[in-house]
CSV table of C-alpha atoms and ligand atoms in Angstrom, one decimal:
chain,number,residue,atom,x,y,z
A,27,MET,CA,125.8,47.6,92.1
A,28,LYS,CA,122.5,46.5,93.6
A,29,ARG,CA,122.6,43.8,96.2
A,30,ILE,CA,120.4,40.8,96.3
A,31,LEU,CA,120.1,38.5,99.2
A,32,THR,CA,119.6,34.6,98.6
A,33,GLY,CA,120.5,31.6,100.4
A,34,ASP,CA,119.3,28.1,101.4
A,35,ARG,CA,118.3,26.5,105.0
A,36,THR,CA,121.1,24.2,105.9
A,37,THR,CA,119.1,21.2,106.6
A,38,GLY,CA,120.9,19.1,104.0
A,39,LYS,CA,122.6,18.4,100.8
A,40,LEU,CA,121.2,20.4,98.0
A,41,HIS,CA,119.7,18.5,94.8
A,42,LEU,CA,118.8,19.2,91.5
A,43,GLY,CA,115.4,21.2,92.5
A,44,HIS,CA,117.9,23.7,94.1
A,45,TYR,CA,119.7,23.9,91.4
A,46,ALA,CA,117.1,24.3,88.6
A,47,GLY,CA,114.9,26.4,90.8
A,48,SER,CA,117.6,28.9,92.0
A,49,LEU,CA,121.3,28.2,91.9
A,50,GLN,CA,121.7,28.4,88.0
A,51,ASN,CA,119.9,32.1,88.7
A,52,ARG,CA,122.2,32.8,91.2
A,53,VAL,CA,125.7,31.7,89.2
A,54,LYS,CA,124.3,34.0,86.4
A,55,LEU,CA,123.2,37.1,88.8
A,56,GLN,CA,126.5,37.5,90.6
A,57,LYS,CA,127.7,39.1,87.9
A,58,GLU,CA,125.2,41.7,87.9
A,59,TYR,CA,124.9,42.1,91.5
A,60,ASP,CA,126.3,42.5,95.0
A,61,THR,CA,125.6,39.1,95.7
A,62,PHE,CA,125.1,38.0,99.8
A,63,ILE,CA,124.4,34.2,100.1
A,64,ILE,CA,122.9,33.5,103.7
A,65,LEU,CA,123.3,30.0,105.3
A,66,ALA,CA,119.9,30.0,107.1
A,67,ASP,CA,120.9,27.8,110.3
A,68,VAL,CA,118.4,29.5,112.6
A,69,GLN,CA,115.6,29.3,110.2
A,70,ALA,CA,116.6,25.4,109.6
A,71,LEU,CA,115.6,25.3,113.5
A,72,THR,CA,112.1,26.0,112.8
A,73,THR,CA,112.0,22.5,111.0
A,74,HIS,CA,114.8,20.8,112.5
A,75,PHE,CA,115.3,22.2,115.9
A,76,GLU,CA,115.5,18.2,117.2
A,77,ARG,CA,118.5,17.5,114.9
A,78,PRO,CA,120.9,20.2,115.6
A,79,GLU,CA,123.9,18.1,114.6
A,80,LEU,CA,122.3,17.9,110.8
A,81,ILE,CA,121.9,21.7,110.9
A,82,ASN,CA,125.5,21.8,111.6
A,83,GLN,CA,127.0,19.5,109.3
A,84,SER,CA,124.9,20.8,106.7
A,85,ILE,CA,126.5,24.4,106.8
A,86,TYR,CA,129.2,23.0,105.0
A,87,ASP,CA,127.4,20.8,102.6
A,88,VAL,CA,125.3,23.8,101.6
A,89,ALA,CA,128.3,26.3,101.2
A,90,ILE,CA,130.2,23.3,99.2
A,91,ASP,CA,127.1,22.8,97.2
A,92,ASN,CA,126.9,26.7,96.3
A,93,LEU,CA,130.5,26.8,95.7
A,94,SER,CA,130.5,23.9,93.3
A,95,VAL,CA,128.1,25.0,91.0
A,96,GLY,CA,130.1,28.2,90.2
A,97,LEU,CA,129.6,30.8,92.7
A,98,ASP,CA,132.9,32.6,92.9
A,99,PRO,CA,134.0,33.5,96.6
A,100,ASP,CA,135.8,36.6,95.3
A,101,ASN,CA,132.0,37.6,93.9
A,102,ILE,CA,130.0,36.7,96.7
A,103,THR,CA,129.5,37.3,100.1
A,104,MET,CA,128.7,34.1,102.0
A,105,PHE,CA,127.6,34.4,105.7
A,106,LEU,CA,126.2,32.2,108.3
A,107,GLN,CA,122.9,33.5,109.7
A,108,SER,CA,123.2,32.9,113.3
A,109,LYS,CA,126.4,34.8,113.6
A,110,ILE,CA,124.6,38.0,112.5
A,111,SER,CA,123.2,39.5,115.6
A,112,ALA,CA,121.4,42.4,113.7
A,113,ILE,CA,119.3,39.5,112.1
A,114,ALA,CA,118.2,38.4,115.8
A,115,GLU,CA,117.7,42.1,117.0
A,116,LEU,CA,115.6,43.3,114.0
A,117,THR,CA,113.7,39.9,114.3
A,118,VAL,CA,112.7,40.7,117.6
A,119,PHE,CA,111.8,44.4,116.8
A,120,TYR,CA,109.7,43.4,113.5
A,121,SER,CA,107.6,41.1,115.6
A,122,MET,CA,105.9,43.8,117.4
A,123,LEU,CA,104.8,45.0,114.0
A,124,VAL,CA,103.1,42.1,112.5
A,125,SER,CA,99.9,40.6,113.7
A,126,VAL,CA,99.3,36.8,114.6
A,127,ASN,CA,96.3,36.4,112.4
A,128,SER,CA,98.2,37.7,109.2
A,129,LEU,CA,101.1,35.4,109.8
A,130,ARG,CA,98.2,32.5,110.2
A,131,HIS,CA,96.8,33.5,106.8
A,132,ASN,CA,99.8,33.5,105.0
A,133,PRO,CA,99.5,31.0,102.2
A,134,THR,CA,103.1,30.0,102.1
A,135,ILE,CA,103.1,29.2,105.7
A,136,LYS,CA,99.5,27.2,105.1
A,137,THR,CA,101.2,25.2,102.7
A,138,GLU,CA,104.3,24.5,104.2
A,139,ALA,CA,102.9,23.7,107.6
A,140,LYS,CA,100.5,21.2,105.9
A,141,GLN,CA,103.6,19.8,104.1
A,142,TYR,CA,105.4,19.1,107.0
A,143,GLY,CA,102.1,17.9,109.0
A,144,TYR,CA,102.0,20.6,111.4
A,145,ASP,CA,98.4,21.2,112.9
A,146,ASP,CA,99.8,23.4,116.2
A,147,LEU,CA,102.7,25.7,114.7
A,148,SER,CA,105.6,27.0,116.9
A,149,TYR,CA,106.3,30.6,117.6
A,150,GLY,CA,109.4,30.0,115.4
A,151,PHE,CA,107.8,28.4,112.4
A,152,LEU,CA,104.8,30.7,112.4
A,153,GLY,CA,107.2,33.8,112.7
A,154,TYR,CA,109.8,32.7,110.2
A,155,PRO,CA,108.5,35.6,107.6
A,156,VAL,CA,109.5,38.1,110.2
A,157,SER,CA,113.0,36.7,110.8
A,158,GLN,CA,113.1,36.4,106.7
A,159,ALA,CA,112.2,40.5,106.5
A,160,ALA,CA,115.4,40.7,108.7
A,161,ASP,CA,117.5,38.8,107.0
A,162,MET,CA,116.5,40.9,103.8
A,163,THR,CA,116.9,44.5,105.3
A,164,PHE,CA,119.7,43.9,107.7
A,165,CYS,CA,122.0,44.4,104.7
A,166,ASP,CA,120.1,46.9,102.5
A,167,ALA,CA,119.0,44.1,100.2
A,168,ASP,CA,117.4,46.1,97.1
A,169,LEU,CA,116.4,42.5,95.6
A,170,VAL,CA,115.7,39.0,96.6
A,171,PRO,CA,115.3,36.3,94.0
A,172,VAL,CA,112.1,33.9,94.7
A,173,GLY,CA,109.9,31.7,93.1
A,174,GLU,CA,106.2,32.6,92.8
A,175,ASP,CA,105.6,30.4,96.0
A,176,GLN,CA,107.7,32.8,98.2
A,177,LEU,CA,105.9,36.0,97.2
A,178,PRO,CA,103.6,36.0,100.3
A,179,HIS,CA,106.6,36.0,102.5
A,180,ILE,CA,108.4,38.9,101.0
A,181,GLU,CA,105.1,40.9,100.7
A,182,GLN,CA,104.6,40.5,104.4
A,183,GLY,CA,108.3,41.5,104.9
A,184,ARG,CA,107.7,44.7,102.6
A,185,LYS,CA,104.6,45.3,104.7
A,186,ILE,CA,106.6,45.0,108.1
A,187,VAL,CA,109.4,47.7,106.6
A,188,ARG,CA,107.2,50.0,105.4
A,189,ARG,CA,105.3,50.1,109.0
A,190,PHE,CA,108.5,50.3,110.4
A,191,ASN,CA,109.8,53.4,108.5
A,192,SER,CA,106.4,55.0,109.0
A,193,LEU,CA,106.4,54.7,112.7
A,194,TYR,CA,110.1,55.5,113.3
A,195,GLY,CA,111.6,56.9,110.0
A,196,LYS,CA,109.9,60.6,110.7
A,197,GLY,CA,110.0,61.1,106.9
A,198,LYS,CA,113.2,59.0,106.4
A,199,ILE,CA,113.7,56.0,105.2
A,200,ILE,CA,115.5,53.7,108.1
A,201,VAL,CA,115.1,50.3,106.4
A,202,LYS,CA,115.2,49.7,102.8
A,203,GLU,CA,112.2,47.9,101.1
A,204,PRO,CA,113.5,45.2,99.3
A,205,GLN,CA,111.8,44.1,95.7
A,206,ALA,CA,111.0,40.4,94.6
A,207,LEU,CA,113.0,39.2,91.6
A,208,ILE,CA,110.6,36.8,90.4
A,209,SER,CA,111.9,33.4,88.6
A,210,ASN,CA,109.5,31.6,86.8
A,211,THR,CA,111.3,28.1,86.9
A,212,PRO,CA,108.7,25.6,87.4
A,213,ARG,CA,109.5,23.6,90.8
A,214,LEU,CA,111.6,20.0,90.4
A,215,ILE,CA,109.2,17.5,91.8
A,216,GLY,CA,110.9,14.3,93.2
A,217,LEU,CA,111.6,11.3,91.0
A,218,ASP,CA,108.6,9.3,92.7
A,219,GLY,CA,106.7,12.3,91.5
A,220,ASN,CA,106.3,13.4,95.2
A,221,PHE,CA,106.0,17.3,95.5
A,222,LYS,CA,108.7,17.0,98.4
A,223,MET,CA,112.3,15.7,97.5
A,224,GLY,CA,114.4,14.6,100.5
A,225,LYS,CA,117.0,12.0,101.4
A,226,SER,CA,114.5,10.0,103.4
A,227,LEU,CA,112.1,9.9,100.6
A,228,GLY,CA,115.1,8.7,98.2
A,229,ASN,CA,113.7,10.8,95.5
A,230,ALA,CA,116.3,13.7,94.9
A,231,ILE,CA,119.1,13.3,92.7
A,232,TYR,CA,121.9,15.7,94.7
A,233,LEU,CA,124.4,17.5,93.4
A,234,SER,CA,127.2,15.7,94.7
A,235,ASP,CA,125.5,12.3,93.7
A,236,THR,CA,128.3,10.0,91.7
A,237,ALA,CA,127.2,9.1,88.2
A,238,GLU,CA,126.3,5.6,89.3
A,239,ASP,CA,123.8,7.3,91.6
A,240,VAL,CA,122.5,9.4,88.9
A,241,ASN,CA,121.8,6.4,86.7
A,242,GLU,CA,120.6,4.5,89.2
A,243,LYS,CA,118.1,6.9,90.7
A,244,VAL,CA,116.8,7.9,87.2
A,245,LYS,CA,116.0,4.4,86.3
A,246,SER,CA,113.3,4.1,89.2
A,247,ALA,CA,112.0,7.7,88.1
A,248,ILE,CA,108.2,7.3,87.6
A,249,THR,CA,106.8,7.7,84.3
A,250,ASP,CA,103.4,7.5,82.2
A,251,LYS,CA,102.0,4.3,84.5
A,252,ASP,CA,99.5,3.7,81.0
A,253,ARG,CA,102.5,3.4,79.0
A,254,ILE,CA,103.2,-0.5,79.0
A,255,SER,CA,104.9,-1.3,76.0
A,256,ILE,CA,107.2,1.0,73.7
A,257,LYS,CA,104.7,0.8,71.0
A,258,ASP,CA,102.0,2.7,73.4
A,259,LYS,CA,101.8,6.4,72.9
A,260,GLY,CA,103.0,8.2,76.4
A,261,ASN,CA,101.8,11.4,77.7
A,262,PRO,CA,104.8,13.3,79.1
A,263,ASP,CA,102.7,16.0,80.8
A,264,ILE,CA,102.3,13.0,83.5
A,265,CYS,CA,105.7,11.5,83.6
A,266,THR,CA,108.6,12.9,86.2
A,267,VAL,CA,111.3,12.1,83.7
A,268,SER,CA,109.8,14.5,81.2
A,269,LYS,CA,109.9,17.1,84.0
A,270,TYR,CA,113.5,16.7,84.6
A,271,HIS,CA,114.4,16.9,80.7
A,272,GLN,CA,112.2,20.3,80.7
A,273,ALA,CA,114.4,21.4,83.7
A,274,ILE,CA,117.7,20.1,82.8
A,275,ASN,CA,117.7,19.3,78.9
A,276,HIS,CA,115.8,22.3,77.6
A,277,SER,CA,116.9,22.1,73.9
A,278,GLU,CA,115.9,18.6,73.3
A,279,TYR,CA,112.7,18.9,75.6
A,280,GLU,CA,110.0,19.4,73.3
A,281,ASN,CA,111.3,17.0,70.6
A,282,ILE,CA,111.6,14.2,73.7
A,283,CYS,CA,107.7,15.1,74.3
A,284,GLU,CA,106.7,14.9,70.6
A,285,MET,CA,108.8,11.5,70.1
A,286,CYS,CA,106.8,10.3,73.6
A,287,ARG,CA,103.4,11.0,72.5
A,288,ASN,CA,104.3,9.3,69.0
A,289,ALA,CA,105.8,6.2,70.5
A,290,ASN,CA,109.1,7.1,69.0
A,291,ILE,CA,111.1,6.7,72.0
A,292,GLY,CA,111.0,4.3,74.8
A,293,CYS,CA,111.2,5.1,78.1
A,294,THR,CA,114.4,3.2,78.8
A,295,ALA,CA,116.0,5.4,76.0
A,296,CYS,CA,114.5,8.5,77.4
A,297,LYS,CA,115.9,7.7,81.3
A,298,ASP,CA,119.3,6.9,79.4
A,299,LEU,CA,119.4,10.1,77.8
A,300,LEU,CA,118.2,12.0,80.7
A,301,SER,CA,121.1,10.3,83.0
A,302,LYS,CA,123.7,11.4,80.4
A,303,LYS,CA,122.9,15.1,80.6
A,304,ILE,CA,122.4,15.4,84.3
A,305,ASN,CA,125.7,13.4,84.5
A,306,LEU,CA,127.2,16.2,81.9
A,307,LEU,CA,126.0,18.9,84.1
A,308,LEU,CA,127.3,17.7,87.5
A,309,ALA,CA,130.6,16.6,86.1
A,310,PRO,CA,132.6,19.9,86.9
A,311,PHE,CA,130.5,20.4,89.9
A,312,ARG,CA,131.8,17.0,91.5
A,313,GLU,CA,135.3,18.3,90.8
A,314,LYS,CA,134.9,21.5,92.9
A,315,HIS,CA,133.0,19.5,95.1
A,316,VAL,CA,136.2,17.2,95.7
A,317,TYR,CA,138.7,20.3,95.9
A,318,TYR,CA,136.3,22.1,98.7
A,319,GLU,CA,135.6,18.8,100.4
A,320,GLU,CA,139.6,18.6,100.9
A,321,HIS,CA,140.1,22.1,101.7
A,322,LYS,CA,137.1,22.8,104.0
A,323,SER,CA,139.3,25.3,106.1
A,324,LYS,CA,139.1,27.8,102.9
A,325,VAL,CA,135.3,27.0,102.8
A,326,ARG,CA,135.2,28.0,106.8
A,327,ASP,CA,137.6,31.2,105.7
A,328,ILE,CA,135.0,32.2,103.0
A,329,ILE,CA,132.2,32.0,105.6
A,330,LEU,CA,134.0,33.6,108.2
A,331,GLU,CA,135.2,36.5,106.5
A,332,GLY,CA,131.6,36.6,104.7
A,333,SER,CA,130.0,36.9,108.2
A,334,LYS,CA,132.5,39.6,109.3
A,335,LYS,CA,131.1,41.5,106.1
A,336,ALA,CA,127.9,41.0,106.7
A,337,ASN,CA,128.0,41.9,110.4
A,338,ARG,CA,129.8,45.3,109.7
A,339,ILE,CA,126.7,46.3,107.8
A,340,GLY,CA,124.3,44.6,110.1
A,341,ASN,CA,126.0,46.8,113.0
A,342,GLU,CA,125.5,49.8,111.1
A,343,THR,CA,121.8,49.0,110.3
A,344,ILE,CA,120.8,48.1,113.8
A,345,GLU,CA,122.6,51.4,115.2
A,346,ASN,CA,120.2,53.4,112.9
A,347,VAL,CA,116.8,51.3,113.9
A,348,LYS,CA,117.7,51.7,117.5
A,349,LYS,CA,118.4,55.3,117.0
A,350,ALA,CA,115.2,55.8,115.4
A,351,MET,CA,113.3,53.7,117.7
A,352,ASN,CA,114.8,55.8,120.6
A,353,ILE,CA,116.3,52.8,122.1
A,354,TYR,CA,119.5,53.7,123.0
A,355,MET,CA,121.7,55.6,125.6
A,356,GLU,CA,124.2,58.3,125.1
B,6,SF4,FE1,108.3,9.7,80.2
B,6,SF4,FE2,109.9,9.6,78.6
B,6,SF4,FE3,108.8,7.5,79.0
B,6,SF4,FE4,107.7,9.7,77.6
B,6,SF4,S1,109.0,8.3,76.8
B,6,SF4,S2,106.3,8.3,79.4
B,6,SF4,S3,108.6,11.2,78.7
B,6,SF4,S4,110.1,8.5,80.2
């Protein structure tokens, strides 16, 4: 079975955007691949270093969200990034093989720095593609599921691996070069049309939201502003509600767009329909969520067991890496 490495930064509860963009795919892939889920608490520090308590609380939130949507603890290996010493060591070794300029020119870094409003990047933020290369390779991952926007990171990681193997491998592969597994699901935007979603912006539907939360939030979603009355024809291409229908309610999406363009559906009815679909989707997740919230020790065991397994693999990788680099003593 080929291995995939995927996961989330532990910076808060996961929302519908995470589900549409990667979690639902993750649930499908767990049957075909040996699935490693990283709870990226170290990477979370790149943007949340001043809020370590949030990162710590989010470890459980993110783990429970992953388990609630259908990831089976018997099928997957879920581990905590900060518990895997091989990742930290590989990050240091790999950092010698990448130039500051190539990191500065990484388009994803540039875009994300802009989104966070950073003009003077920290060493950790600039270098997080290097630590991602360590995440991908410490466990011999064959594939890394990503959206198009993350491709530059994967490519940068692959370059580092190639450089490492050509410098130290003496014709052998010491660390495996992972491939990207592209997911073409469009990125879901916030209910207010904002590219970024978050608690402070109040524009995201969380997987753990109640039905009432969902109804209220959907009511507040931005629609086609030029559609004043129900008799006006709408433009679903500029409406956030239609984007959510596209992501969650695939079978009715085309029909809804058609009805909107011909003024055959009002925005209130369109939003009600969306709320129903979202609540139908989230209902089974909520049940599991309650279960895991009440059994946090089980979640802890899943993470600790996964981390133990990941460490076993990581320690082997790091031993080979150090030998290849001549960093060892008999
Ligand atoms: Fe948006 Fe639906 Fe209203 Fe059209 S009918 S503008 S898709 S909410």
